[in-house]
Amino acid sequence: MSLRSFIEKLENDGKLKKVSKEVSTDLEIANVMSTLGDTPVLFEKIKESDMRLVGNVCATRELVSKAFDVDKSELLKTIANAAENLKTPEIVTDAPCQEVVLDKPDLNKIPLLKHLEKDGERYITSGVCVIEDNELGRNSCYHRMMCVSPTDMVGRIIQHRGTDIALQKVKELEMA
């Protein structure tokens, strides 16, 4: 199920909170999300961006089960089965992620959040990153990433894990 389909499903099931009031990425959105707890929320007007933002869509096992369209009791078995029966992803030439293509990407236009007053900058807290290890192949992993300029982010790399192992083999590692 695509993220768009999942958001629509949550809305149709009355599980999605929509915030239509303009909110800021500087502490305000994080505060609203914290206040709402595990409730999925869609922010429709972001002060610093023309984009919308959705959060808390994977906050509970119930939500992840709903995304996979399985009963909560079947979630672990479904994930284990997928891990044991890997499939090569279909390569397409036209995908929803290509609807907006920028000649000069600017991370400042993306609604990245500052969560706490002492945060150094704005973060992606659980970004799904894809890397290519020359020996082991493609790997998807989660990383916390801090925006340090309009074109650069710094990721938190855990020692002896997939990204770190791949990075040790090369000088630079591309990440999507």
Coordinates of N, CA, C and O in Angstrom, one line a residue, residues 24 35 140:
S24 N 4.4 25.8 12.6 CA 5.8 26.0 12.3 C 6.6 24.7 12.6 O 6.3 23.9 13.5
T35 N 1.7 15.9 21.8 CA 0.4 16.1 22.5 C -0.6 15.0 22.0 O -1.4 14.5 22.7
S140 N 18.3 -1.3 3.2 CA 17.4 -0.2 3.7 C 17.6 -0.1 5.2 O 17.6 -1.2 5.8

